[in-house]
CSV table of C-alpha atoms in Angstrom, one decimal:
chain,number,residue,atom,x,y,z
A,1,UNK,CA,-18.0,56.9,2.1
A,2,UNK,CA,-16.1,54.1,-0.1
A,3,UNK,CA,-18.1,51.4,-0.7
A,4,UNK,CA,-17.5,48.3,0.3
A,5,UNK,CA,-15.1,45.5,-1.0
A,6,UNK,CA,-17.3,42.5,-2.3
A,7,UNK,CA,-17.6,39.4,-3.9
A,8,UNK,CA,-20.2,37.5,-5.7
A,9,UNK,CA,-20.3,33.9,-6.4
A,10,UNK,CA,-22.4,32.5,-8.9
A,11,UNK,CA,-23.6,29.2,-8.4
A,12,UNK,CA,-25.8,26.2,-9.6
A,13,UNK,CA,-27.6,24.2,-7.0
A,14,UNK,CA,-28.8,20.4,-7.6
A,15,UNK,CA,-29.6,17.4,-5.3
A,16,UNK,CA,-29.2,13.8,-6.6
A,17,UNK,CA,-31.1,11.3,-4.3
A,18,UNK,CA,-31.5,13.8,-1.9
A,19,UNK,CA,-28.1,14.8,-0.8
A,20,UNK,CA,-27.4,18.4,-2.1
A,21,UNK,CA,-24.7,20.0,-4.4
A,22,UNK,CA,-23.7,23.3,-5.0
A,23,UNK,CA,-21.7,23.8,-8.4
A,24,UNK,CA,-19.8,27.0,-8.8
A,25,UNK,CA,-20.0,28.8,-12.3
A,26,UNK,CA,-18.9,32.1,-11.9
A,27,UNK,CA,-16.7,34.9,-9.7
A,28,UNK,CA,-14.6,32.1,-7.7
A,29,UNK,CA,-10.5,32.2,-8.6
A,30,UNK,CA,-9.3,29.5,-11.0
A,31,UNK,CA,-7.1,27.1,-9.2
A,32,UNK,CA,-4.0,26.3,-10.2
A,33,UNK,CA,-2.1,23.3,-10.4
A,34,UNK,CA,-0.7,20.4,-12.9
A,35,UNK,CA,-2.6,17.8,-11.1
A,36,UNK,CA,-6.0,17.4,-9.1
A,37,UNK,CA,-4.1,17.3,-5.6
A,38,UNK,CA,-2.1,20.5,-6.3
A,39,UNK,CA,-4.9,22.4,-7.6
A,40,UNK,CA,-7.4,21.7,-3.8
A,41,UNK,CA,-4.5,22.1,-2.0
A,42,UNK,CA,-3.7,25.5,-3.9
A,43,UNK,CA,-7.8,26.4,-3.1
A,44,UNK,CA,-7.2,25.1,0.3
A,45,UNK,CA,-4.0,27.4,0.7
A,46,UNK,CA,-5.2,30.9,-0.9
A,47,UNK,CA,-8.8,30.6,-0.8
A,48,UNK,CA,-10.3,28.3,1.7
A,49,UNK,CA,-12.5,31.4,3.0
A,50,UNK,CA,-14.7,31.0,-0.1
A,51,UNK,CA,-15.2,27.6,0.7
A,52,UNK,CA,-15.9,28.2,4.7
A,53,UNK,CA,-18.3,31.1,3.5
A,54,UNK,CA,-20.2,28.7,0.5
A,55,UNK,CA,-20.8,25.8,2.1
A,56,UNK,CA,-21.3,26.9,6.1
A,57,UNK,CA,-24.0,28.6,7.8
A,58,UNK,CA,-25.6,31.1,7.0
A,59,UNK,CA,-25.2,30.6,3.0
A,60,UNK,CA,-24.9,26.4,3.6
A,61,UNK,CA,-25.6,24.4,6.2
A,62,UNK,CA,-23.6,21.4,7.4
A,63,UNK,CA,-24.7,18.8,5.3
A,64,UNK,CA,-23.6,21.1,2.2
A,65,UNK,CA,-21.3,19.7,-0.2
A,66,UNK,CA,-19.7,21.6,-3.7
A,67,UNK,CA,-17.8,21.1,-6.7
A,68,UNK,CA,-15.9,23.5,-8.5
A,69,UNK,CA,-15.2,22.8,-12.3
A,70,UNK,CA,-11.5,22.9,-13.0
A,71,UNK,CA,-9.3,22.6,-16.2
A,72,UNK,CA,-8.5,19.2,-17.1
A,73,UNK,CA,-5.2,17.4,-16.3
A,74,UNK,CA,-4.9,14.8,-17.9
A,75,UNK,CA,-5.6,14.3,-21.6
A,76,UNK,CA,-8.7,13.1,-23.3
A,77,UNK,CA,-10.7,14.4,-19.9
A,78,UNK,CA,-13.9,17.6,-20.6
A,79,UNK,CA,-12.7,19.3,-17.1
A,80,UNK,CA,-11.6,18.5,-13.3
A,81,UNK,CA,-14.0,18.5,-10.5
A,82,UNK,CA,-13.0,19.7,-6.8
A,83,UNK,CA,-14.9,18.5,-4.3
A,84,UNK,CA,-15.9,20.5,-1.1
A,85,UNK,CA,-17.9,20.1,1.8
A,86,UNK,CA,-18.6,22.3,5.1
A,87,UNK,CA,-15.7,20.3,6.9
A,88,UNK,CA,-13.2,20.8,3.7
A,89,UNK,CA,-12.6,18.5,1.1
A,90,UNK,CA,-13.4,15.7,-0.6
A,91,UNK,CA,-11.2,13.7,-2.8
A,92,UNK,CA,-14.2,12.2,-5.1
A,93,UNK,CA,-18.0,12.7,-4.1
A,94,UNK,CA,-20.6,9.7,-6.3
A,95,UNK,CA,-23.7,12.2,-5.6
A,96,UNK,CA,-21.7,14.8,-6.6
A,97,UNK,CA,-20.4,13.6,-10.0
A,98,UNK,CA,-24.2,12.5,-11.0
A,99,UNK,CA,-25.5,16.1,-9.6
A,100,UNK,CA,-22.6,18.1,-11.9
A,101,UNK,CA,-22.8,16.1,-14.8
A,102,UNK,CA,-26.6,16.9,-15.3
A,103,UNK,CA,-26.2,20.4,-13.9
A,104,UNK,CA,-22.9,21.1,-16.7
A,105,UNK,CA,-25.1,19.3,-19.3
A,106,UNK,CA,-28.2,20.7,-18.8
A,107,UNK,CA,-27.0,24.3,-18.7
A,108,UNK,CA,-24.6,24.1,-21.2
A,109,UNK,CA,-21.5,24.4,-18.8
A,110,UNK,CA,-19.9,21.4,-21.3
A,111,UNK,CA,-20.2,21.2,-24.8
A,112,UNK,CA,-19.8,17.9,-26.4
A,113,UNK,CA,-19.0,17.2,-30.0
A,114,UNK,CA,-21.4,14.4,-29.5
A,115,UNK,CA,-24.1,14.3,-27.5
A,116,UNK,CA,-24.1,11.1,-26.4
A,117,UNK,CA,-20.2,10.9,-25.6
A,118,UNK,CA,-19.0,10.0,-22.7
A,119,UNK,CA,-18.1,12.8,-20.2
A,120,UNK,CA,-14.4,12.2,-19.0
A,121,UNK,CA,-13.9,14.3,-15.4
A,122,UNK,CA,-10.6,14.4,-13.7
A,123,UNK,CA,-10.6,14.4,-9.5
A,124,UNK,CA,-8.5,13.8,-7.2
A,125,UNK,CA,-9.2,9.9,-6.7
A,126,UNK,CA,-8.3,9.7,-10.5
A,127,UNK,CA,-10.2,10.2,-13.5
A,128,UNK,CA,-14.1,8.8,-13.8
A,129,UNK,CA,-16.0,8.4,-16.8
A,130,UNK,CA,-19.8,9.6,-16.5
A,131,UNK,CA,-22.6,8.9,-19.4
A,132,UNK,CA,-25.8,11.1,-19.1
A,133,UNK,CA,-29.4,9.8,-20.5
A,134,UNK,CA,-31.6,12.6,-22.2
A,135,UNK,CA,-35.0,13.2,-22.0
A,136,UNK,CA,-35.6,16.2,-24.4
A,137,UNK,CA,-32.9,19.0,-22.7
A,138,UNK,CA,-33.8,17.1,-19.4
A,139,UNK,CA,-30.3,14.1,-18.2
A,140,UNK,CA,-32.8,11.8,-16.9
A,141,UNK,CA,-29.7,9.7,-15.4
A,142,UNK,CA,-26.0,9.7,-14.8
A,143,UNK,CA,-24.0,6.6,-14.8
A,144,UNK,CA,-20.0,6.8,-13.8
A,145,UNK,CA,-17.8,4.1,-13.8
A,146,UNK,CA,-16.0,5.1,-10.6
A,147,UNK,CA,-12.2,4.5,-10.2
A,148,UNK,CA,-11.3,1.0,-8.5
A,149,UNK,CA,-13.4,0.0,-5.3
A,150,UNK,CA,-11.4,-2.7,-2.9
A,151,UNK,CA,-11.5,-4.3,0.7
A,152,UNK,CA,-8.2,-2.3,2.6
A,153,UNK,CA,-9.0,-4.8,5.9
A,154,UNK,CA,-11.8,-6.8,6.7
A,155,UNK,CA,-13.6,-8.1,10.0
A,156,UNK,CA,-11.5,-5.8,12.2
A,157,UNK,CA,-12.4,-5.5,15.4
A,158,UNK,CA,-12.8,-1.7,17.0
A,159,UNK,CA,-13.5,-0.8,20.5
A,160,UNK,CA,-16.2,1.4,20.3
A,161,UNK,CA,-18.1,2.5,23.8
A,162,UNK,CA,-18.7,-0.4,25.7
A,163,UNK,CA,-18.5,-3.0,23.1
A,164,UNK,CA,-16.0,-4.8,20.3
A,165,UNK,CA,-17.7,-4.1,16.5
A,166,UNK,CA,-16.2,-5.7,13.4
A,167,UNK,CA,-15.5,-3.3,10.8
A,168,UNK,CA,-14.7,-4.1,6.7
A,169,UNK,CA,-12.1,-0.6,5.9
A,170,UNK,CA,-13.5,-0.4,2.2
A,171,UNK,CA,-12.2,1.9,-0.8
A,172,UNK,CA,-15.0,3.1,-3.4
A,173,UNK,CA,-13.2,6.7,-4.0
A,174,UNK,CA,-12.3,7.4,-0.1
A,175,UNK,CA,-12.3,5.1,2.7
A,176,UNK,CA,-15.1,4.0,4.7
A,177,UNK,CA,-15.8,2.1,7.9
A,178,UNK,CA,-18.7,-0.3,7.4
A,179,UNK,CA,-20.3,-1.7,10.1
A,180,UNK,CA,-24.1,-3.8,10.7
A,181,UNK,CA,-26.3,-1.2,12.8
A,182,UNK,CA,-27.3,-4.4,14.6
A,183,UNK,CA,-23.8,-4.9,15.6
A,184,UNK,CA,-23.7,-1.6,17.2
A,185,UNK,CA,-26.6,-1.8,18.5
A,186,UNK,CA,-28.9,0.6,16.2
A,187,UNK,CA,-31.6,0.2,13.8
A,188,UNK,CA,-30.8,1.8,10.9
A,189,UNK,CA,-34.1,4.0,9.9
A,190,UNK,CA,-35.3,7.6,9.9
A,191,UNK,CA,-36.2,7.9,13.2
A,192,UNK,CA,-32.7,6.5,14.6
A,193,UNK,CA,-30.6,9.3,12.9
A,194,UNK,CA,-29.7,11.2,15.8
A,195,UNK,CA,-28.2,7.8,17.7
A,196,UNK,CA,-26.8,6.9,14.4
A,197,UNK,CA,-25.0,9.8,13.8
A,198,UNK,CA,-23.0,9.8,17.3
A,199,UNK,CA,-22.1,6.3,16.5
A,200,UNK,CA,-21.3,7.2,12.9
A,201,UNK,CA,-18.8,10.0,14.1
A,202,UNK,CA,-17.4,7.8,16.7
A,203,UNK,CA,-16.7,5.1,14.7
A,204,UNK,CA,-14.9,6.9,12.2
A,205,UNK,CA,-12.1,8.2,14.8
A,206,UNK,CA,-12.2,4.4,16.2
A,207,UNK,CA,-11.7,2.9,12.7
A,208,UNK,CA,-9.0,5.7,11.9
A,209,UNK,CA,-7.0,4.9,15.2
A,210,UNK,CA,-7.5,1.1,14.4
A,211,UNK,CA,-6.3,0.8,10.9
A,212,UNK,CA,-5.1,4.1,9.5
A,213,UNK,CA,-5.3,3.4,6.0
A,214,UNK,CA,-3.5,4.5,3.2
A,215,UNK,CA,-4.2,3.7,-0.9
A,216,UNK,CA,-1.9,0.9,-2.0
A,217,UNK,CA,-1.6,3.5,-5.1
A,218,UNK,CA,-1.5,7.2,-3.5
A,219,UNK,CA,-0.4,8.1,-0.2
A,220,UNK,CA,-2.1,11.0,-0.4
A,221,UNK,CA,-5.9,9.1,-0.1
A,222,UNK,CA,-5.5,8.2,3.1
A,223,UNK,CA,-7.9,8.1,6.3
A,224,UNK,CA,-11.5,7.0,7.0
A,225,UNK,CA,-13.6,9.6,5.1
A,226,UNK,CA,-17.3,8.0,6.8
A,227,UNK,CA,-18.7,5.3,8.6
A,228,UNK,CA,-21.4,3.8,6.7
A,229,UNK,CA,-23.9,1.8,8.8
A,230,UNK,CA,-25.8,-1.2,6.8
A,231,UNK,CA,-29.1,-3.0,7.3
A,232,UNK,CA,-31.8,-4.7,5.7
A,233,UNK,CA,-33.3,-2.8,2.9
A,234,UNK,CA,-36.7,-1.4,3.4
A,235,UNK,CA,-38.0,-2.4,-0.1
A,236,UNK,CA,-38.3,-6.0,-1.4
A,237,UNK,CA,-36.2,-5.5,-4.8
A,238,UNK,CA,-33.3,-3.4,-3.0
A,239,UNK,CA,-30.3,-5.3,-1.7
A,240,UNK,CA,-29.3,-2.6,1.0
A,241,UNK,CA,-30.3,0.2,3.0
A,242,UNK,CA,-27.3,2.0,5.0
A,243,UNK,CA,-26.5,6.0,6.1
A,244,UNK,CA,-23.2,7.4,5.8
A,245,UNK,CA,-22.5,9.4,8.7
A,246,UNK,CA,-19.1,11.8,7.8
A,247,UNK,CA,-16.0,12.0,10.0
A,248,UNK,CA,-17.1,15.8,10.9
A,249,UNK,CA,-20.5,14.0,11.8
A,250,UNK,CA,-22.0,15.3,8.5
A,251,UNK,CA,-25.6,12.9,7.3
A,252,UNK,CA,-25.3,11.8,3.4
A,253,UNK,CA,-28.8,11.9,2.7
A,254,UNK,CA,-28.2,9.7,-0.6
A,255,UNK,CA,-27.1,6.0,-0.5
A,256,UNK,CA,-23.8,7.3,-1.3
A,257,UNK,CA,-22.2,7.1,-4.7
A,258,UNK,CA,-18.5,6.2,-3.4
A,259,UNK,CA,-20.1,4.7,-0.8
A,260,UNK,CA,-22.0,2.1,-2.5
A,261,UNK,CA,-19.0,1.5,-4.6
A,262,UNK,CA,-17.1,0.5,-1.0
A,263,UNK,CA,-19.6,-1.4,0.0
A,264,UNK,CA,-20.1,-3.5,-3.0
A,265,UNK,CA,-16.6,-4.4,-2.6
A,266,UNK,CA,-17.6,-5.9,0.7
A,267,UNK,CA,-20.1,-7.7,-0.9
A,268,UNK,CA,-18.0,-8.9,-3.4
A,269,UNK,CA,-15.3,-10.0,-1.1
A,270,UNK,CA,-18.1,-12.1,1.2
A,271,UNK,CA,-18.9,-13.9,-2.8
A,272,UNK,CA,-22.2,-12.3,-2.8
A,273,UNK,CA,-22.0,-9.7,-5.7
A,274,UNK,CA,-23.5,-11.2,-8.5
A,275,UNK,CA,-22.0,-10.1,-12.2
A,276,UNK,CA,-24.4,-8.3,-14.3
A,277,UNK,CA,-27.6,-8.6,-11.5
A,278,UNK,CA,-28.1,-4.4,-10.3
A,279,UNK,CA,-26.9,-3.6,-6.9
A,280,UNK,CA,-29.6,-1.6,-5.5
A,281,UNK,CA,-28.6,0.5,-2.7
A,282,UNK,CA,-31.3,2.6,-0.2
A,283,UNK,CA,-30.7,5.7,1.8
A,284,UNK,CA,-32.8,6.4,5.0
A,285,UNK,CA,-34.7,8.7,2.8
A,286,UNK,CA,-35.5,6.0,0.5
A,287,UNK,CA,-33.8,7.1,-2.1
A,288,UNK,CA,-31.5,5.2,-4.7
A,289,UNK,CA,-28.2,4.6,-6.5
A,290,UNK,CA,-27.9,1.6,-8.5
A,291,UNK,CA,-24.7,-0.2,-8.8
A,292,UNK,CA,-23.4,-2.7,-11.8
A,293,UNK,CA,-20.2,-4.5,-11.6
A,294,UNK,CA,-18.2,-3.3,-15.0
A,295,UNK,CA,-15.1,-5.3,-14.0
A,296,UNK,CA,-12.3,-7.0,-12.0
A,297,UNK,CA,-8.7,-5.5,-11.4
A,298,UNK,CA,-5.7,-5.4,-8.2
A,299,UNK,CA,-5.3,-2.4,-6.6
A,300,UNK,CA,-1.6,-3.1,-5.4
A,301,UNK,CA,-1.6,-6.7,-4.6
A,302,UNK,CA,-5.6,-6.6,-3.4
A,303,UNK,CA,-8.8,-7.9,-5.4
A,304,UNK,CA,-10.3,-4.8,-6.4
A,305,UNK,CA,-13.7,-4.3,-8.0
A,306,UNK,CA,-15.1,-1.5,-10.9
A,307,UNK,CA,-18.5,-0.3,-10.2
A,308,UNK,CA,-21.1,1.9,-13.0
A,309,UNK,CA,-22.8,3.8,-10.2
A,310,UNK,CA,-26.3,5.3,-11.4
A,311,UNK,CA,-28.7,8.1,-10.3
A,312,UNK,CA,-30.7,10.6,-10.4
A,313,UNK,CA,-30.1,14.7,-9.8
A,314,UNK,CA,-32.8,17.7,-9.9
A,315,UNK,CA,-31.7,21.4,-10.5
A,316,UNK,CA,-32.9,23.0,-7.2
A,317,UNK,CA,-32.0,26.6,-7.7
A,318,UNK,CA,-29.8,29.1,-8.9
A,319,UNK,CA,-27.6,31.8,-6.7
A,320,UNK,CA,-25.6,34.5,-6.6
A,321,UNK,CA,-23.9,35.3,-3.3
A,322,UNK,CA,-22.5,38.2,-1.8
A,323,UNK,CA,-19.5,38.0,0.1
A,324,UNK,CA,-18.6,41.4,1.6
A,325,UNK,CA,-15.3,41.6,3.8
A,326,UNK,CA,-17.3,43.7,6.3
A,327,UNK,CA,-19.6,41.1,7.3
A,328,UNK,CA,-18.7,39.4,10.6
A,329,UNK,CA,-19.7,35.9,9.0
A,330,UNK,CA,-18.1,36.7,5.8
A,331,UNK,CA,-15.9,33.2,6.0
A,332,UNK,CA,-19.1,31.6,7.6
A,333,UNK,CA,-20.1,30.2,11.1
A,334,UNK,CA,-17.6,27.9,12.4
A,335,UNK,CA,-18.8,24.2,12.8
């Protein structure tokens, strides 16, 4: 009897403040593409079964997100990033750049004439500049100054169930819909999750239908990418505790990179973000990302902001997957 066709898929596994990434180092195809957009949508055209089968059920889960370390595109970067996720794609992911960055660094995935250079990645929301802190071999810390973070449409008003909830559309790397859990009528902590995440995924079709919004810059980032749901931190010395619920109803169990990047933006836009004070942003899980404003700049003709987004990531295990064209769930259980 032949043996089977196969394919294994070697992979990297890290969380950074608790919301997982799976990095791929070996046996996946090498997209192809001049830019960052062409090369997903070339993975998305030829090989989006690798994706289905990494990040869903049974080898992920839902909340599984992934990267995919690319050739550069533009010059001066170390390499491109792809982003994916059990829903598809992402255009930039803040967890995920701290998470790769130490994984690549750590395990020698980038070399660096100098080790305390920054590290240039290209995406698909633009190029972002990450700097690592050492311990020993250990990156205790990433930093990234993510690409500009603005206000699309503030205060607008969206009919959600049985009630009218303002909404601030927000940039940081994809587009959010940011709304007070008191205004929807939720508490935002641990054991609200299930209630948020219905209203999460409901307000990100609302917010969509409401505003559909498109990048000054790029028509291709367009669309609200998560609803991120705000209340009062849970420790004295943070400034805000939120969750991000995904528009395929996915939980980011971090504060969000991008996502505290939008909502700093909001803050800024209210006159509350104070230059040079840390933005200290809290996840349900009580973990962190810490936010710094770096600088002012228009995105079109809006007020835009540039955050240094900062955190933390932990090497959780290594993999190598088999992907046999026999098995039933080869391409992964649908959502």
């Amino acid at each position: 009897m032949a043996e089977r066709p196969q394919r294994r898929i070697r992979t990297i596994d890290a969380h950074a403040a608790g919301q997982a990434l799976r990095l791929v180092v070996g046996g996946f195809p090498r997209p192809r593409g001049s830019t960052m957009a062409q090369k997903r949508d070339w993975l998305r055209r030829r090989w989006d079964r690798l994706r289905r089968a990494l990040m869903r059920e049974p080898r992920g889960h839902a909340g599984m997100c992934g990267a995919v370390l690319t050739e550069p595109v533009t010059p001066g970067a170390h390499a491109g990033l792809l982003f994916l996720h059990a829903g598809g794609y992402a255009p930039l992911s803040g967890h995920g750049i701290v998470a790769a960055v130490t994984i690549a660094l750590e395990r020698g995935l980038l070399q660096l004439a100098d080790p305390a250079a920054d590290v240039v990645l290209d995406t698909v929301a633009g190029p972002v500049t990450a700097r690592a802190e050492r311990s020993g071999r250990r990156v205790a810390r990433v930093s990234f100054r993510n690409v500009p973070a603005f206000v699309l449409q503030a205060g607008v008003a969206v009919r959600l169930r049985d009630r009218q909830v303002p909404v601030d559309v927000a940039f940081g790397g994809m587009f959010y819909a940011i709304a007070d859990g008191e205004s929807l009528g939720a508490a935002v902590r641990p054991d609200g999750l299930p209630a948020l995440r219905r209203l999460g995924f409901e307000l990100c079709r609302a917010a969509d239908a409401a505003v559909a919004p498109v990048h000054p810059r790029d028509p291709g980032l367009r669309g609200i990418h998560g609803a991120i749901v705000v209340g009062a931190p849970d420790g004295d010395d943070a400034d805000l505790r939120s969750v991000t619920i995904f528009a395929d109803a996915r939980v980011d169990r971090s504060p969000s990179g991008t996502g505290t990047a939008a909502a700093m933006a909001v803050v800024d836009a209210m006159g509350m973000l104070e230059p040079g004070r840390p933005f200290v942003h809290e996840s349900l899980a009580g973990t962190r990302f810490v936010g710094r404003l770096e600088d002012r700049t228009t995105v079109g003709d809006l007020p835009a902001i540039v955050a240094r987004i900062a955190g933390e990531a932990w090497i959780t295990g290594e993999h190598e997957f088999v992907i046999d064209a026999d098995d039933p769930l080869a391409d992964g259980l649908a959502s």
